[in-house]
PDB file of C-alpha atoms in Angstrom:
ATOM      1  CA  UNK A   1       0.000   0.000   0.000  1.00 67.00           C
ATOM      2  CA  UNK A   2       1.316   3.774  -0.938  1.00 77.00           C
ATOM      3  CA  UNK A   3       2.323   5.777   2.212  1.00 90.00           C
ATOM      4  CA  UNK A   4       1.767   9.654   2.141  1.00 96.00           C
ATOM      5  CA  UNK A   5       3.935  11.501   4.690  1.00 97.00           C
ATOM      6  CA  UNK A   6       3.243  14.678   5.899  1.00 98.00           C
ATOM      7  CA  UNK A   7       6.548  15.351   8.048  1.00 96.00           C
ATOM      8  CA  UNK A   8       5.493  19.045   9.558  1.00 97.00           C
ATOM      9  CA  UNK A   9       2.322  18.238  12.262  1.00 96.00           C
ATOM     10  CA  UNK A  10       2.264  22.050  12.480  1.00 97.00           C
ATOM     11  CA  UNK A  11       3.017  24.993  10.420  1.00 97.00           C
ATOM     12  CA  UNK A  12       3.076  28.956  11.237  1.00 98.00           C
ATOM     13  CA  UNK A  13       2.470  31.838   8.860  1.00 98.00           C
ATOM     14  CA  UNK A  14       1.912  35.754   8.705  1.00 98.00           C
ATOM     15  CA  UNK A  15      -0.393  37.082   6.594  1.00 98.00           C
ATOM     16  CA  UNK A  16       0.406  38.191   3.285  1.00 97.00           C
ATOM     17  CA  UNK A  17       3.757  35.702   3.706  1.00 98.00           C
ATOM     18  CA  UNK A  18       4.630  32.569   1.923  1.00 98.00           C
ATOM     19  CA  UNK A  19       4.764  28.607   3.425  1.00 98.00           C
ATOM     20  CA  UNK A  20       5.642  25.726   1.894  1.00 98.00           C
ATOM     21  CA  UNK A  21       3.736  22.772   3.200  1.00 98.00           C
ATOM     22  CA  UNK A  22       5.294  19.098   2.688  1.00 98.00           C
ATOM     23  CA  UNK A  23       4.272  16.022   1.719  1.00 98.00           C
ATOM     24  CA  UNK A  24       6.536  12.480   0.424  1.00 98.00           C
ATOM     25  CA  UNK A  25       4.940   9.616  -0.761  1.00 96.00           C
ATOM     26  CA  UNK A  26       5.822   6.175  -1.112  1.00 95.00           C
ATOM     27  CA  UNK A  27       4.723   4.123  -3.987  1.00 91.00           C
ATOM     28  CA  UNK A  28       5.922   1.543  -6.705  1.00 89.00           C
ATOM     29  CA  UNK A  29       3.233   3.027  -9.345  1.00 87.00           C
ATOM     30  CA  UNK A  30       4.491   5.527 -12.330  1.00 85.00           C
ATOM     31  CA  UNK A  31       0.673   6.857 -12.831  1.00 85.00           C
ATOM     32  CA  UNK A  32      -1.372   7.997  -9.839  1.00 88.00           C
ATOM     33  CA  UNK A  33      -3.008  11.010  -8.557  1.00 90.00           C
ATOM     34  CA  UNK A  34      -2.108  13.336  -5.796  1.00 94.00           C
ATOM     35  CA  UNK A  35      -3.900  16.047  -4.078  1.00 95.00           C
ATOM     36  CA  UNK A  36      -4.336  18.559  -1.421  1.00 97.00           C
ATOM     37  CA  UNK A  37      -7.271  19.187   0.747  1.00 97.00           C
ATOM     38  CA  UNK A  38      -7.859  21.677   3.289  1.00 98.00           C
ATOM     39  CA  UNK A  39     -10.088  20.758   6.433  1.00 97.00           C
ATOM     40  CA  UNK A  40     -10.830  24.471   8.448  1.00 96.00           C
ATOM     41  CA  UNK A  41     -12.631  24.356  11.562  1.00 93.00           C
ATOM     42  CA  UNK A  42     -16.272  23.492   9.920  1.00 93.00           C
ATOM     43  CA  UNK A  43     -14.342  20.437   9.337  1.00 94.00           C
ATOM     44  CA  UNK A  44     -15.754  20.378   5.937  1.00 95.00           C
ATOM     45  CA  UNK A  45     -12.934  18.552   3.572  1.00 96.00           C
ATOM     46  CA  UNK A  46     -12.348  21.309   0.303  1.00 95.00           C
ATOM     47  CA  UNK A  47     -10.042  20.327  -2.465  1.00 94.00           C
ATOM     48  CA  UNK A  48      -7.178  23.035  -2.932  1.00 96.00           C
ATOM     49  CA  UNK A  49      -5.253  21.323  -6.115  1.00 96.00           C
ATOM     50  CA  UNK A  50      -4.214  17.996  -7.812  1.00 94.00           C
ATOM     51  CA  UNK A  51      -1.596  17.380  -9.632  1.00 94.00           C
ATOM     52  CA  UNK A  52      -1.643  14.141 -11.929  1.00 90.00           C
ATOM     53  CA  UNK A  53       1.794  12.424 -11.754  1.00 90.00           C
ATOM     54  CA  UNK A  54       1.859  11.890 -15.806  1.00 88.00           C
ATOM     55  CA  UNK A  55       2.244  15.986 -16.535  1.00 88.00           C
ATOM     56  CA  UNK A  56       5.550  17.739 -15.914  1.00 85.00           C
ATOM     57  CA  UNK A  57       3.787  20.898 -15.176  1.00 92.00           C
ATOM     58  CA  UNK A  58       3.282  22.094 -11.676  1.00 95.00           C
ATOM     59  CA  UNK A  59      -0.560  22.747 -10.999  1.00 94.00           C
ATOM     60  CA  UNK A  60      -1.510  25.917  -9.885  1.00 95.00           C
ATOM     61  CA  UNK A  61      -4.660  27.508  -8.471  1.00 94.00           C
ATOM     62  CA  UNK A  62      -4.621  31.249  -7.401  1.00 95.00           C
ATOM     63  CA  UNK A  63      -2.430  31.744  -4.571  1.00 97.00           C
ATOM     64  CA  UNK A  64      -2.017  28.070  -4.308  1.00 98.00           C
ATOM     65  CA  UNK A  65       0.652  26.293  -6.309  1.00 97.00           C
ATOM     66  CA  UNK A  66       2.782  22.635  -6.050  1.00 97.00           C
ATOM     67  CA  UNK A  67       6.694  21.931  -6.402  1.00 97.00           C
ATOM     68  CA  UNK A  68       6.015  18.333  -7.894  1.00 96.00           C
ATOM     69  CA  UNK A  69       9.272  16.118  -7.513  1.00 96.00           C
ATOM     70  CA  UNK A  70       8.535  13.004  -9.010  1.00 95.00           C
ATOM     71  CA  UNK A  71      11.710  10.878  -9.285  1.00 94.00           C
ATOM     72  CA  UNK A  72      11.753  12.161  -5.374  1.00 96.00           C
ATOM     73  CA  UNK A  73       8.390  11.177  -4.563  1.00 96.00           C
ATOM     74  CA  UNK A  74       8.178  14.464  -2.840  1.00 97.00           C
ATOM     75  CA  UNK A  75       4.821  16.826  -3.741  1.00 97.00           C
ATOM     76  CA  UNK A  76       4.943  20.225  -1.541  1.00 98.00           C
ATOM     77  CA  UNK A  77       2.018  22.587  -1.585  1.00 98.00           C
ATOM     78  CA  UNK A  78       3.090  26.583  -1.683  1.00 98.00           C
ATOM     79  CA  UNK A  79       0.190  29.125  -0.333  1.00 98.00           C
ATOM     80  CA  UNK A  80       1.166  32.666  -1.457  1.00 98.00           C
ATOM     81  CA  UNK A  81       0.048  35.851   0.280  1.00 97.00           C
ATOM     82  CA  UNK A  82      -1.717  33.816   3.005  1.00 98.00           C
ATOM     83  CA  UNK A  83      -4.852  35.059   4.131  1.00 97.00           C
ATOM     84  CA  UNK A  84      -6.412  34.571   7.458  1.00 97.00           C
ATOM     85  CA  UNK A  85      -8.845  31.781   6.121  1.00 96.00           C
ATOM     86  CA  UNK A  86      -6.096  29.634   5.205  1.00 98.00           C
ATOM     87  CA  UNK A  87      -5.701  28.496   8.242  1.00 98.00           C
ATOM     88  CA  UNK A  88      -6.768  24.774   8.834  1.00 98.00           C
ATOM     89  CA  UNK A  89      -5.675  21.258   8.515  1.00 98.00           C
ATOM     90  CA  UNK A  90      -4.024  20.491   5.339  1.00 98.00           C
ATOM     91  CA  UNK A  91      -4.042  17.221   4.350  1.00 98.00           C
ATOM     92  CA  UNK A  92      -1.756  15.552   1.276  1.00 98.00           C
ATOM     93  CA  UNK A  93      -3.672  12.384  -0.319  1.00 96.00           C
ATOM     94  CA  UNK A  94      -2.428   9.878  -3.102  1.00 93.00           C
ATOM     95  CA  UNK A  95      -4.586   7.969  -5.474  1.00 89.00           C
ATOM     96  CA  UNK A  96      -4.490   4.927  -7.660  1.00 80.00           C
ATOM     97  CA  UNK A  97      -4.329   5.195 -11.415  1.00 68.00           C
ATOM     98  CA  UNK A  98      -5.078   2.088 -11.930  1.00 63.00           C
ATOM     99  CA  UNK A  99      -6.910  -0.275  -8.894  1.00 59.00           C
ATOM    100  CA  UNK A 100      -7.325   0.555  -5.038  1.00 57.00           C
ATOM    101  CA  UNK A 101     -11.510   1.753  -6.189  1.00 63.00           C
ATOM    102  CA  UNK A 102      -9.820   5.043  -6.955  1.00 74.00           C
ATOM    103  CA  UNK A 103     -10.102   5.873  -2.653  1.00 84.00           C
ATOM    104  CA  UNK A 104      -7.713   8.507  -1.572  1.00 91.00           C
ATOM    105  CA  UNK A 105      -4.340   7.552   0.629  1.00 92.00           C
ATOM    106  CA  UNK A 106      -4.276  10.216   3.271  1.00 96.00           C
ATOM    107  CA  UNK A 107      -1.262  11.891   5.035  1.00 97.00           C
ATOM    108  CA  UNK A 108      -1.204  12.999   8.901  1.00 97.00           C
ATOM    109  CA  UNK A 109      -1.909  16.204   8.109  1.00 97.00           C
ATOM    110  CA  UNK A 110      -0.243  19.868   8.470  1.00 98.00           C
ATOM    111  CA  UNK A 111      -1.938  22.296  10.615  1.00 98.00           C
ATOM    112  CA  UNK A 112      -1.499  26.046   9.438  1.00 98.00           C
ATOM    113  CA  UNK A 113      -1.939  28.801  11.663  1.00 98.00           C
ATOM    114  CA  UNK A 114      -1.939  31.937  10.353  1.00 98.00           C
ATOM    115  CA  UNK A 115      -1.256  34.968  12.689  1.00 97.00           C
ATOM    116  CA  UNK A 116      -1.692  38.882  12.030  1.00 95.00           C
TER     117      UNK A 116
ATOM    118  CA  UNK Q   1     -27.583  22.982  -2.980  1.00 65.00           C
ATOM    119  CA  UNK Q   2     -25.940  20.366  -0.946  1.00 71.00           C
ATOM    120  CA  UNK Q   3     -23.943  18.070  -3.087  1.00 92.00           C
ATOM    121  CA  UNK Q   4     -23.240  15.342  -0.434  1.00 96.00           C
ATOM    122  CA  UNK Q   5     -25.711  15.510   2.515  1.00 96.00           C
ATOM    123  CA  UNK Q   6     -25.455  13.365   5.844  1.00 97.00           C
ATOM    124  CA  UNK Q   7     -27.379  12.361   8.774  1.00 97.00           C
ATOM    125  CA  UNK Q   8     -26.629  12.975  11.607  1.00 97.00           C
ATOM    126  CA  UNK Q   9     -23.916  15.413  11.775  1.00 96.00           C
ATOM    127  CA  UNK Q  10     -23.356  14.815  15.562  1.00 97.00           C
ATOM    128  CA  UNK Q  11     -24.238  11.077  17.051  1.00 97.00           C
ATOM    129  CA  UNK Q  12     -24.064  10.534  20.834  1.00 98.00           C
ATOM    130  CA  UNK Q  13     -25.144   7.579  22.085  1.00 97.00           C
ATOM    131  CA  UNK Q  14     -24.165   4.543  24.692  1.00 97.00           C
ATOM    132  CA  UNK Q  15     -21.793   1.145  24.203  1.00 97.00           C
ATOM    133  CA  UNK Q  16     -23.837  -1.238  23.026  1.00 97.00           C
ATOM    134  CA  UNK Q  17     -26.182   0.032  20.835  1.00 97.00           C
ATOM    135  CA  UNK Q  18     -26.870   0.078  16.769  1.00 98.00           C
ATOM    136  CA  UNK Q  19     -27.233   3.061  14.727  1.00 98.00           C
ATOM    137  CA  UNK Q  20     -26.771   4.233  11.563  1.00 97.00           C
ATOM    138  CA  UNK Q  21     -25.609   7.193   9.296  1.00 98.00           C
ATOM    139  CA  UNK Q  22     -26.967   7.900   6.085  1.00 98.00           C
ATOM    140  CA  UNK Q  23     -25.273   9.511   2.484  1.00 97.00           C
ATOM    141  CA  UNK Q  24     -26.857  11.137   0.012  1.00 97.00           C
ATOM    142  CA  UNK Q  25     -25.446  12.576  -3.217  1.00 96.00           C
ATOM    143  CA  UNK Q  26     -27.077  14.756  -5.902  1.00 95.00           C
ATOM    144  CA  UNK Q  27     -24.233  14.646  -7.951  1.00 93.00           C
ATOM    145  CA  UNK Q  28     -24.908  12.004 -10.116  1.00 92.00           C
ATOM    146  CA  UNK Q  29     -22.044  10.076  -9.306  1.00 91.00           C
ATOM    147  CA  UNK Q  30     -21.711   6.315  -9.954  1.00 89.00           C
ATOM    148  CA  UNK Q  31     -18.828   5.756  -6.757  1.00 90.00           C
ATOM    149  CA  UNK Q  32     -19.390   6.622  -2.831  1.00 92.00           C
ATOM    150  CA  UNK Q  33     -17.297   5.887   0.020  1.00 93.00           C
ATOM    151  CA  UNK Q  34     -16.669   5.793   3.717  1.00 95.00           C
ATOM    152  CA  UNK Q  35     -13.874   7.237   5.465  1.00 96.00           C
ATOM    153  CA  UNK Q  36     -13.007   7.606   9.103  1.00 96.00           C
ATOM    154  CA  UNK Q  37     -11.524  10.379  10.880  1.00 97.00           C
ATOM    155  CA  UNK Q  38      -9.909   9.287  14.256  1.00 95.00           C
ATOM    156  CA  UNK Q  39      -9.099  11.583  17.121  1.00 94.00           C
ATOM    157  CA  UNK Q  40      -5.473  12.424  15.822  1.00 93.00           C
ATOM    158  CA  UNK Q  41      -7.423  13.714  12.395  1.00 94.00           C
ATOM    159  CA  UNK Q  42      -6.166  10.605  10.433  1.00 95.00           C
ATOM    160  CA  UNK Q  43      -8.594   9.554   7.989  1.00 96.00           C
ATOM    161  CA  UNK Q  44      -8.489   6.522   6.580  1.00 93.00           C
ATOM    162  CA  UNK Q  45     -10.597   4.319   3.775  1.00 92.00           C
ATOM    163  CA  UNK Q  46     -13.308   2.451   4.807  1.00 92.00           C
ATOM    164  CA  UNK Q  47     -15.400   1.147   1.899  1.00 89.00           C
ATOM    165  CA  UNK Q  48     -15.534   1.974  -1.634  1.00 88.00           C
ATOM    166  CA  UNK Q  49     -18.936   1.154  -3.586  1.00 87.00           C
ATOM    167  CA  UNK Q  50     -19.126   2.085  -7.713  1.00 85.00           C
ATOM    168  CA  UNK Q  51     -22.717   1.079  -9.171  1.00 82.00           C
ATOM    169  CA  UNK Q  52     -24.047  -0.085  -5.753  1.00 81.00           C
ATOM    170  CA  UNK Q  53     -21.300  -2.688  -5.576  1.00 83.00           C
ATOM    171  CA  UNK Q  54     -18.684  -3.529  -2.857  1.00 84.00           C
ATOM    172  CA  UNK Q  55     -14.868  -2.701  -4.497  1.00 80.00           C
ATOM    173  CA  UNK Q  56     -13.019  -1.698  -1.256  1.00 74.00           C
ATOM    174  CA  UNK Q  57     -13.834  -3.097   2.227  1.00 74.00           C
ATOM    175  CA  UNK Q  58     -10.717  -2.286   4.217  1.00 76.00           C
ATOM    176  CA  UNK Q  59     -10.019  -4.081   7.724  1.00 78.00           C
ATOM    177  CA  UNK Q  60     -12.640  -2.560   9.243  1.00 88.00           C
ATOM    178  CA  UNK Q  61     -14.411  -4.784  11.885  1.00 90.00           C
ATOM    179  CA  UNK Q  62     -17.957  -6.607  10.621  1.00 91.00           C
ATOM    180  CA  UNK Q  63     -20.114  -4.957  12.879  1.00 95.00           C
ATOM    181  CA  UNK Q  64     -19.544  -2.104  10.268  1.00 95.00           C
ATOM    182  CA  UNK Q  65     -22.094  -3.099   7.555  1.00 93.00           C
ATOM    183  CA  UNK Q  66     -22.240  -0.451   4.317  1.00 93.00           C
ATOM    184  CA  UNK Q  67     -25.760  -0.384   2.813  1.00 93.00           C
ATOM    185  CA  UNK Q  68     -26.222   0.953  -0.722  1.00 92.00           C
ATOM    186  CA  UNK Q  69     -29.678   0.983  -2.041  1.00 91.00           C
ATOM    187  CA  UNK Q  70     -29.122   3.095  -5.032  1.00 91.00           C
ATOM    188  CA  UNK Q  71     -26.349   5.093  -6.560  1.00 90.00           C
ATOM    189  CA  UNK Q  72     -26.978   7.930  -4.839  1.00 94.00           C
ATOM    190  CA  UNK Q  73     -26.989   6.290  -1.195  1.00 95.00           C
ATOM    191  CA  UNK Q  74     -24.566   4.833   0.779  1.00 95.00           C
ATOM    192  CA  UNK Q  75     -25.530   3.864   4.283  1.00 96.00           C
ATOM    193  CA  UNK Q  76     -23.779   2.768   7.305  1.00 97.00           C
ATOM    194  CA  UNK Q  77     -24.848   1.003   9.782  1.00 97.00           C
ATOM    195  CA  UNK Q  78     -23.047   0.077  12.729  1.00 97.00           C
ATOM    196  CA  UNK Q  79     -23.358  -2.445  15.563  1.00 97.00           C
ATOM    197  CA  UNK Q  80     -22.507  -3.005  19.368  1.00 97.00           C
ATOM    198  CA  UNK Q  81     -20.657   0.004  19.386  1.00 97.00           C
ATOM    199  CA  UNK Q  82     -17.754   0.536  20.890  1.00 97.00           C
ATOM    200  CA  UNK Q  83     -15.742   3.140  22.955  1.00 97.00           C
ATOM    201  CA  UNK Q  84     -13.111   3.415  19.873  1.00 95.00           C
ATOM    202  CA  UNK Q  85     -15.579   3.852  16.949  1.00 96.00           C
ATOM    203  CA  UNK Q  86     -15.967   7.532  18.548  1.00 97.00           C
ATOM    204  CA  UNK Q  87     -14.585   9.597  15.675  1.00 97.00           C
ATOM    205  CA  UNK Q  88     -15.824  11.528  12.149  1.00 97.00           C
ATOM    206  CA  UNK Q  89     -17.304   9.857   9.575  1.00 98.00           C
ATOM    207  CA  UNK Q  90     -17.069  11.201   6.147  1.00 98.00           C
ATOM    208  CA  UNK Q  91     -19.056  10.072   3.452  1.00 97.00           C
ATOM    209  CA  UNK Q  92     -17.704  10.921  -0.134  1.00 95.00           C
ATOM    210  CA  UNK Q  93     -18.803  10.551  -4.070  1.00 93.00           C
ATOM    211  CA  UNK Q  94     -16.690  10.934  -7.066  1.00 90.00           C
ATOM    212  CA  UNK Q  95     -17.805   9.940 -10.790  1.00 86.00           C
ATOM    213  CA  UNK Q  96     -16.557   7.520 -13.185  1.00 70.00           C
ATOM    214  CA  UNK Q  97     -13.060   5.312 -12.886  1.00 58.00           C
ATOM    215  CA  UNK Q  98     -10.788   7.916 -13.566  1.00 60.00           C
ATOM    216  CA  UNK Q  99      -8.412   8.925 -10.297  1.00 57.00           C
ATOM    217  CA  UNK Q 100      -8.281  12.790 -10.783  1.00 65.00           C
ATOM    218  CA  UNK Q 101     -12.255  13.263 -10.325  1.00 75.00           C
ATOM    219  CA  UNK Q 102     -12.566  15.529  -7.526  1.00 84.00           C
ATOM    220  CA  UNK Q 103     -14.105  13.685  -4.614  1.00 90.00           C
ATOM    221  CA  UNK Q 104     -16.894  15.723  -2.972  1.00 93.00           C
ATOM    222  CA  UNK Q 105     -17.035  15.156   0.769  1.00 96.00           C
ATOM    223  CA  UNK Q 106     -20.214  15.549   3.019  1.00 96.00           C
ATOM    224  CA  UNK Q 107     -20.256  17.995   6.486  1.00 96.00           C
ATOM    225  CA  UNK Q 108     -19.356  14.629   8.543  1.00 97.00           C
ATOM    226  CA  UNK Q 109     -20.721  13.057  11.258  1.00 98.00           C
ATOM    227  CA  UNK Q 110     -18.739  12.679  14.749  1.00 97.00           C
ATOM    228  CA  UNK Q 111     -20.004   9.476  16.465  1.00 98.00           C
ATOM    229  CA  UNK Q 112     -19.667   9.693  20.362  1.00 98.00           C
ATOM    230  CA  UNK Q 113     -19.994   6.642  22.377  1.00 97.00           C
ATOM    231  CA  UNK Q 114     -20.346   6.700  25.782  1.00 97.00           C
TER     232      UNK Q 114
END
């Protein structure tokens, strides 16, 4: 089974700064799926980005981009000019390509806090 | 609009007993699932169901029994609870078989047994 590590249990921020959120995954696969959600307070779970593993590209969403690393199974999620309602858990997932029922392979989770 | 709906969203209730948590999805999708959120905020798979049938059923214990009448529900019903199944409970849809559909997640439910 694919491990996702999330090595950083908490993170800090300023608003209007930058943070780099980590994430390594361990899998034997060359296609699969990764993504990150955010889970605020609400605890709703909100997709911020996916990346798939095939494209070279880094995906990017706003103020929300990825440094994807694939020969070093590492897939880092950068928030730009963080706002005050990023803060929450973010969470790093993996996904089959090709079996597993397509379910999502969840890291530990980073918890941002972003102060004034 | 709510895409995924569940019921309850907050579950108390004593050791011992049955109960169950329903999933609804007006998204059209053809694949639900179950995840659990433990007290550390790990969530892990639970079941997987595409078309109304069974494709993942992780170690999860058998008095957790998925019900799936049509494609747009996905029950669970659980029994003789226990101390340890307190946690979240997310139910989640997705369509088709291709990994980079978005899975839409419902509000949750946090079980709490006493």
């Amino acid at each position: 089974a694919q491990t996702v590590t999330q090595s950083q249990p908490e993170m800090s921020v300023q608003e209007a700064e930058t943070v780099t959120l980590s994430c390594t995954y361990d899998t034997s696969e060359s296609d699969y799926y990764l993504f990150w959600y955010k889970q605020p307070p609400s605890r709703q779970m909100i997709l911020v980005i996916r990346q798939e593993a095939y494209k070279q590209q880094n995906a990017t969403e706003n103020r929300f981009s990825v440094n994807f690393q694939k020969a070093a199974k590492s897939f880092s999620l950068k928030i730009s000019d963080s706002q005050l309602g990023d803060a929450a858990m973010y969470f790093c997932a993996y996904r089959s390509f090709s079996n597993s029922g397509y379910a999502l392979n969840f890291g530990k989770g980073t918890s941002l806090l972003v102060t004034p | 609009d709510t895409a995924v709906s569940q019921t309850p969203k907050y579950l108390v209730t004593q050791m011992g007993n049955d109960k169950s948590i329903k999933c609804e999805q007006n998204l059209g999708h053809d694949t639900m699932y179950w995840y659990k959120q433990d007290s550390k905020k790990f969530l892990k798979i639970m079941f997987s169901y595409n078309n109304k049938e069974l494709i993942i059923n992780e170690t999860v214990p058998n008095r957790f029994s998925p019900k799936s009448p049509d494609k747009a529900h996905l029950n669970l019903h659980i029994n003789s609870l226990e101390l340890g199944d307190s946690a979240v409970y997310f139910c989640a849809s997705s369509q088709g078989q291709t990994s980079s559909n978005e899975q839409y997640f419902g509000p949750g439910t946090r079980l709490t047994v006493t």
